[in-house]
Tab-separated table of C-alpha atoms and ligand atoms in Angstrom:
chain	number	residue	atom	x	y	z
A	638	MET	CA	-15.992	-13.243	-6.299
A	639	ILE	CA	-12.864	-13.359	-8.398
A	640	PRO	CA	-11.933	-16.966	-9.236
A	641	PHE	CA	-8.437	-18.282	-8.539
A	642	GLU	CA	-8.009	-18.852	-12.284
A	643	HIS	CA	-8.038	-15.089	-12.957
A	644	TYR	CA	-5.084	-14.570	-10.640
A	645	GLN	CA	-3.305	-17.466	-12.348
A	646	GLU	CA	-3.980	-16.016	-15.809
A	647	SER	CA	-2.637	-12.590	-14.800
A	648	CYS	CA	0.414	-14.285	-13.326
A	649	ARG	CA	1.033	-16.380	-16.432
A	650	ALA	CA	0.738	-13.369	-18.754
A	651	LEU	CA	3.290	-11.487	-16.643
A	652	GLU	CA	5.653	-14.477	-16.525
A	653	GLU	CA	5.619	-14.581	-20.318
A	654	ARG	CA	6.690	-10.927	-20.472
A	655	LEU	CA	9.334	-11.329	-17.754
A	656	GLY	CA	11.350	-14.268	-19.057
A	657	GLY	CA	12.992	-15.825	-16.012
A	658	PHE	CA	12.751	-12.731	-13.792
A	659	ARG	CA	11.005	-13.497	-10.502
A	660	PRO	CA	10.270	-10.594	-8.137
A	661	GLU	CA	10.767	-11.207	-4.416
A	662	VAL	CA	9.449	-7.884	-3.174
A	663	GLY	CA	6.363	-5.979	-4.215
A	664	LEU	CA	6.100	-2.226	-3.728
A	665	ILE	CA	2.862	-0.275	-3.886
A	666	LEU	CA	3.551	3.422	-4.128
A	667	GLY	CA	0.918	5.955	-3.150
A	668	SER	CA	-0.045	9.478	-4.263
A	669	GLY	CA	2.908	11.333	-5.741
A	670	LEU	CA	5.360	8.721	-4.387
A	671	GLY	CA	5.773	6.665	-7.531
A	672	GLU	CA	9.233	7.839	-8.678
A	673	LEU	CA	10.965	4.888	-7.008
A	674	GLY	CA	9.941	2.726	-9.922
A	675	GLU	CA	12.185	4.845	-12.166
A	676	LEU	CA	15.239	3.565	-10.264
A	677	ALA	CA	14.699	-0.082	-11.177
A	678	GLU	CA	17.615	-1.563	-13.131
A	679	GLN	CA	16.853	-3.292	-16.432
A	680	PRO	CA	13.221	-2.327	-16.028
A	681	VAL	CA	10.310	-3.972	-17.744
A	682	SER	CA	7.236	-1.712	-17.565
A	683	ILE	CA	3.825	-3.224	-18.118
A	684	PRO	CA	0.720	-0.998	-18.190
A	685	TYR	CA	-2.150	-2.428	-16.133
A	686	GLY	CA	-4.264	-2.408	-19.309
A	687	GLU	CA	-2.016	-5.098	-20.816
A	688	ILE	CA	-2.490	-7.555	-17.943
A	689	PRO	CA	-5.554	-9.806	-18.222
A	690	HIS	CA	-8.153	-9.240	-15.473
A	691	PHE	CA	-6.184	-6.351	-13.957
A	692	PRO	CA	-8.247	-3.360	-12.774
A	693	ARG	CA	-7.550	0.086	-14.311
A	694	SER	CA	-6.171	3.010	-12.326
A	695	THR	CA	-8.168	6.267	-12.420
A	696	ALA	CA	-6.714	8.340	-9.537
A	697	PRO	CA	-4.697	11.480	-10.347
A	698	GLY	CA	-0.990	11.230	-9.463
A	699	HIS	CA	-1.050	7.514	-10.266
A	700	LYS	CA	0.611	6.193	-13.426
A	701	GLY	CA	-1.061	2.815	-13.774
A	702	ARG	CA	1.697	0.365	-14.546
A	703	LEU	CA	3.891	-2.321	-13.022
A	704	VAL	CA	7.654	-1.879	-13.238
A	705	PHE	CA	9.777	-4.977	-12.773
A	706	GLY	CA	13.500	-4.723	-12.159
A	707	THR	CA	16.288	-4.865	-9.630
A	708	LEU	CA	16.215	-2.325	-6.810
A	709	GLN	CA	19.034	-2.313	-4.264
A	710	GLY	CA	20.043	-5.736	-5.537
A	711	ARG	CA	16.554	-7.176	-4.971
A	712	PRO	CA	14.302	-8.402	-7.740
A	713	ALA	CA	11.263	-6.196	-7.286
A	714	ALA	CA	7.837	-5.406	-8.720
A	715	VAL	CA	6.830	-1.776	-8.325
A	716	MET	CA	3.189	-0.818	-8.704
A	717	GLN	CA	3.008	2.757	-9.902
A	718	GLY	CA	-0.549	3.503	-8.941
A	719	ARG	CA	-3.018	1.436	-6.981
A	720	PHE	CA	-6.750	0.747	-6.921
A	721	HIS	CA	-8.936	2.442	-4.335
A	722	PRO	CA	-12.425	1.468	-3.216
A	723	TYR	CA	-13.485	5.107	-3.854
A	724	GLU	CA	-12.870	4.514	-7.563
A	725	GLY	CA	-15.665	1.972	-7.425
A	726	TYR	CA	-13.595	-1.146	-6.771
A	727	SER	CA	-14.419	-3.714	-4.131
A	728	PHE	CA	-11.705	-4.477	-1.566
A	729	GLU	CA	-11.185	-7.742	-3.427
A	730	GLN	CA	-10.485	-5.844	-6.669
A	731	ALA	CA	-8.308	-3.265	-4.908
A	732	ALA	CA	-6.189	-6.093	-3.505
A	733	TYR	CA	-6.114	-8.053	-6.779
A	734	PRO	CA	-2.512	-7.122	-7.701
A	735	VAL	CA	-1.180	-8.258	-4.319
A	736	ARG	CA	-2.355	-11.791	-4.902
A	737	VAL	CA	-0.899	-11.760	-8.407
A	738	LEU	CA	2.440	-10.605	-6.978
A	739	ARG	CA	2.264	-13.424	-4.437
A	740	LEU	CA	1.739	-15.974	-7.224
A	741	LEU	CA	4.695	-14.421	-9.081
A	742	GLY	CA	6.888	-15.157	-6.067
A	743	CYS	CA	6.823	-12.032	-3.895
A	744	GLN	CA	7.141	-12.838	-0.200
A	745	THR	CA	7.342	-9.260	1.019
A	746	LEU	CA	5.134	-6.250	0.348
A	747	ILE	CA	6.106	-2.645	0.965
A	748	VAL	CA	3.120	-0.268	0.873
A	749	THR	CA	3.262	3.505	0.991
A	750	ASN	CA	0.547	6.124	1.136
A	751	ALA	CA	-0.232	9.728	1.899
A	752	ALA	CA	-2.597	10.246	4.819
A	753	GLY	CA	-4.119	12.891	7.017
A	754	CYS	CA	-2.475	13.389	10.398
A	755	VAL	CA	-4.862	12.859	13.326
A	756	ASN	CA	-2.241	12.949	16.090
A	757	LEU	CA	-2.098	16.530	17.390
A	758	ASP	CA	1.523	16.186	18.527
A	759	TRP	CA	2.743	15.472	14.984
A	760	ASN	CA	3.202	17.607	11.872
A	761	PRO	CA	2.462	17.451	8.157
A	762	GLY	CA	5.487	16.344	6.138
A	763	GLU	CA	6.530	13.736	8.718
A	764	LEU	CA	6.789	10.020	7.952
A	765	MET	CA	4.950	7.339	9.922
A	766	LEU	CA	5.597	3.638	10.204
A	767	ILE	CA	2.247	1.826	10.297
A	768	CYS	CA	2.054	-0.527	13.290
A	769	ASP	CA	-1.628	-1.450	12.961
A	770	HIS	CA	-4.839	-0.347	11.310
A	771	ILE	CA	-8.543	0.209	11.973
A	772	LYS	CA	-11.180	-0.599	9.378
A	773	LEU	CA	-14.812	-0.159	10.374
A	774	VAL	CA	-16.355	-0.572	6.930
A	775	GLN	CA	-17.938	-3.861	5.941
A	776	ASP	CA	-15.888	-4.812	2.918
A	777	SER	CA	-12.806	-7.044	3.065
A	778	PRO	CA	-10.743	-8.609	0.283
A	779	LEU	CA	-11.565	-11.914	1.989
A	780	ARG	CA	-15.365	-11.507	1.916
A	781	GLY	CA	-17.128	-14.331	0.118
A	782	GLU	CA	-15.880	-17.816	-0.622
A	783	ASN	CA	-12.372	-18.329	0.756
A	784	LEU	CA	-9.609	-19.121	-1.723
A	785	GLU	CA	-7.774	-21.749	0.327
A	786	ARG	CA	-4.807	-21.646	-2.026
A	787	PHE	CA	-4.087	-18.143	-0.735
A	788	GLY	CA	-4.823	-18.702	2.958
A	789	PRO	CA	-7.262	-19.730	5.700
A	790	ARG	CA	-10.899	-18.678	6.144
A	791	PHE	CA	-10.249	-16.824	9.413
A	792	PRO	CA	-6.693	-15.496	9.306
A	793	ASP	CA	-5.103	-13.928	12.363
A	794	ALA	CA	-4.678	-10.162	11.971
A	795	GLY	CA	-2.577	-9.588	15.077
A	796	GLN	CA	0.697	-8.973	13.241
A	797	LEU	CA	-0.241	-7.766	9.768
A	798	TYR	CA	2.576	-5.189	9.861
A	799	THR	CA	5.508	-7.524	10.364
A	800	PRO	CA	7.347	-6.671	13.617
A	801	ALA	CA	10.782	-7.542	12.198
A	802	LEU	CA	10.235	-5.177	9.248
A	803	ARG	CA	9.062	-2.423	11.572
A	804	ALA	CA	12.260	-2.841	13.589
A	805	LEU	CA	14.237	-2.704	10.348
A	806	ALA	CA	12.502	0.531	9.274
A	807	ARG	CA	13.195	2.141	12.670
A	808	ARG	CA	16.889	1.218	12.420
A	809	GLN	CA	17.228	2.507	8.867
A	810	ALA	CA	15.407	5.753	9.660
A	811	GLN	CA	17.706	6.341	12.599
A	812	ARG	CA	20.792	5.562	10.530
A	813	LEU	CA	19.688	8.030	7.845
A	814	GLY	CA	18.656	10.676	10.354
A	815	ILE	CA	15.049	10.616	9.131
A	816	PRO	CA	12.509	11.207	11.912
A	817	LEU	CA	9.969	8.376	11.845
A	818	ARG	CA	6.710	8.342	13.784
A	819	GLU	CA	4.937	5.076	14.480
A	820	GLY	CA	1.184	4.738	14.677
A	821	VAL	CA	-2.206	3.406	13.704
A	822	TYR	CA	-3.698	4.039	10.246
A	823	MET	CA	-7.464	4.246	10.032
A	824	TYR	CA	-9.183	3.507	6.759
A	825	PHE	CA	-11.947	5.819	5.533
A	826	PRO	CA	-13.611	5.022	2.214
A	827	GLY	CA	-13.734	8.566	0.767
A	828	PRO	CA	-13.552	10.023	-1.788
A	829	GLN	CA	-14.699	12.997	0.284
A	830	TYR	CA	-12.239	13.850	3.012
A	831	GLU	CA	-13.446	13.106	6.538
A	832	THR	CA	-15.583	15.471	8.586
A	833	PRO	CA	-14.115	17.111	11.698
A	834	ALA	CA	-16.419	14.913	13.812
A	835	GLU	CA	-15.122	11.775	12.070
A	836	ILE	CA	-11.575	12.863	12.832
A	837	ARG	CA	-12.391	13.394	16.514
A	838	PHE	CA	-13.891	9.904	16.483
A	839	ALA	CA	-10.772	8.487	14.796
A	840	ARG	CA	-8.570	10.062	17.464
A	841	LEU	CA	-10.748	8.631	20.257
A	842	ALA	CA	-10.575	5.238	18.563
A	843	GLY	CA	-6.779	5.317	18.692
A	844	ALA	CA	-5.909	6.379	15.149
A	845	ASP	CA	-2.879	8.531	14.339
A	846	ALA	CA	-3.531	8.874	10.606
A	847	VAL	CA	-6.470	8.516	8.224
A	848	GLY	CA	-6.456	7.505	4.590
A	849	MET	CA	-8.358	5.870	1.738
A	850	SER	CA	-6.011	3.064	0.713
A	851	THR	CA	-3.590	0.374	1.904
A	852	VAL	CA	-5.891	-1.634	4.167
A	853	PRO	CA	-7.379	-3.817	1.389
A	854	GLU	CA	-3.905	-4.713	0.106
A	855	VAL	CA	-2.461	-5.380	3.551
A	856	ILE	CA	-5.306	-7.707	4.577
A	857	ALA	CA	-4.853	-9.724	1.376
A	858	ALA	CA	-1.063	-9.802	1.813
A	859	GLY	CA	-1.358	-11.077	5.381
A	860	HIS	CA	-3.865	-13.701	4.288
A	861	CYS	CA	-1.445	-15.183	1.750
A	862	GLY	CA	1.472	-15.138	4.166
A	863	MET	CA	3.400	-12.113	2.940
A	864	ARG	CA	5.536	-9.964	5.212
A	865	VAL	CA	4.345	-6.352	5.155
A	866	LEU	CA	6.019	-3.000	5.717
A	867	GLY	CA	3.709	0.034	5.660
A	868	LEU	CA	4.949	3.620	5.485
A	869	THR	CA	2.825	6.754	5.493
A	870	LEU	CA	3.558	10.318	4.537
A	871	LEU	CA	1.499	12.573	6.794
A	872	SER	CA	0.643	14.966	3.980
A	873	ASN	CA	-1.758	17.241	5.830
A	874	MET	CA	-3.389	17.735	9.201
A	875	ALA	CA	-6.713	15.861	9.121
A	876	ALA	CA	-10.050	17.681	8.838
A	877	GLY	CA	-11.078	20.223	11.440
A	878	ILE	CA	-7.615	20.725	12.955
A	879	LEU	CA	-6.475	23.714	10.887
A	880	PRO	CA	-8.719	26.525	9.628
A	881	GLN	CA	-8.221	25.840	5.893
A	882	PRO	CA	-10.103	23.247	3.796
A	883	LEU	CA	-8.280	20.065	2.711
A	884	SER	CA	-7.266	19.794	-0.910
A	885	GLU	CA	-5.683	17.259	-3.159
A	886	GLN	CA	-3.170	19.936	-4.199
A	887	GLU	CA	-1.897	20.089	-0.620
A	888	VAL	CA	-1.546	16.303	-0.493
A	889	LEU	CA	0.376	16.023	-3.776
A	890	GLN	CA	2.602	18.975	-2.906
A	891	ALA	CA	3.537	17.416	0.442
A	892	ALA	CA	4.226	14.115	-1.287
A	893	ARG	CA	6.571	15.820	-3.737
A	894	ALA	CA	8.342	17.722	-0.955
A	895	ALA	CA	8.936	14.583	1.120
A	896	GLY	CA	9.535	12.328	-1.882
A	897	ALA	CA	13.336	12.159	-1.647
A	898	GLN	CA	13.354	11.325	2.064
A	899	PHE	CA	10.589	8.816	1.618
A	900	SER	CA	12.395	7.097	-1.262
A	901	ALA	CA	15.679	7.027	0.671
A	902	LEU	CA	13.997	5.237	3.572
A	903	VAL	CA	12.227	2.720	1.350
A	904	LEU	CA	15.459	1.965	-0.534
A	905	ALA	CA	17.421	1.527	2.695
A	906	CYS	CA	14.792	-0.908	3.973
A	907	LEU	CA	14.783	-2.816	0.684
A	908	LYS	CA	18.525	-3.279	0.814
A	909	GLU	CA	18.406	-4.852	4.269
A	910	LEU	CA	15.253	-6.964	3.891
B	2271	HPA	N1	-7.887	11.967	4.676
B	2271	HPA	C1	-7.997	10.852	3.915
B	2271	HPA	N2	-7.106	10.502	3.012
B	2271	HPA	C2	-6.040	11.298	2.852
B	2271	HPA	C3	-5.868	12.468	3.592
B	2271	HPA	C4	-6.851	12.826	4.559
B	2271	HPA	O1	-6.756	13.849	5.269
B	2271	HPA	N3	-4.693	13.050	3.173
B	2271	HPA	C5	-4.189	12.219	2.210
B	2271	HPA	N4	-4.996	11.177	2.009
């Protein structure tokens, strides 16, 4: 259990570095999608290692720092790199930064990730708006004593992916001419990619995409009353669909190829939040 005081101490240390700057929107950028942080105006970059109690990022393609600055006129906090349970973190640790961002003043969270495509009618390289998720593993960022100052013991999870923000993303995608799928993200703990049988199960369960991130952060964000927008890059067809093995190279390459489109959509959404 992480005590409330740790979140407060992280928040205070960041406030000291930020002067009067108060972010309203938090962005968590997934594998190979971190360049958006470079667009922040008057940026203040703070490596995770300089923030008390912050976990450390170990995943390749992740920079491991927070960039504060103005993006599309909005005061924002961009996480370049996130914490995954497969790195050895609990869900509570993986979601730690979200709660710190909430204490700093963020009311909205935009999360992005790369994921395997389970839906056989869709293609790698396409973008997907997350409308809901499935998590069948035991852990939750809310397991253990409830921190009432963040939210209730048994929070509703019926609208974790805020309907108004989903409508906004659909409108912006249409305006920009970016095709946008909409579907269910299923969390798998990894780090091994799923088996073909697990992917068939995911499809039967109603999943459109599978990935190893996002769900811890989104549960914590919903708990503390943040609005959430989740966007996925379908970087590869999930296991067992195509004859070749899955590789991280394929995922990062797809992320790079779709990066510009992905960033354009996120920026357009930010502007209209
Ligand atoms: N499975 C799990 N996580 C992923 C995948 C996948 O196929 N692609 C990118 N992240």
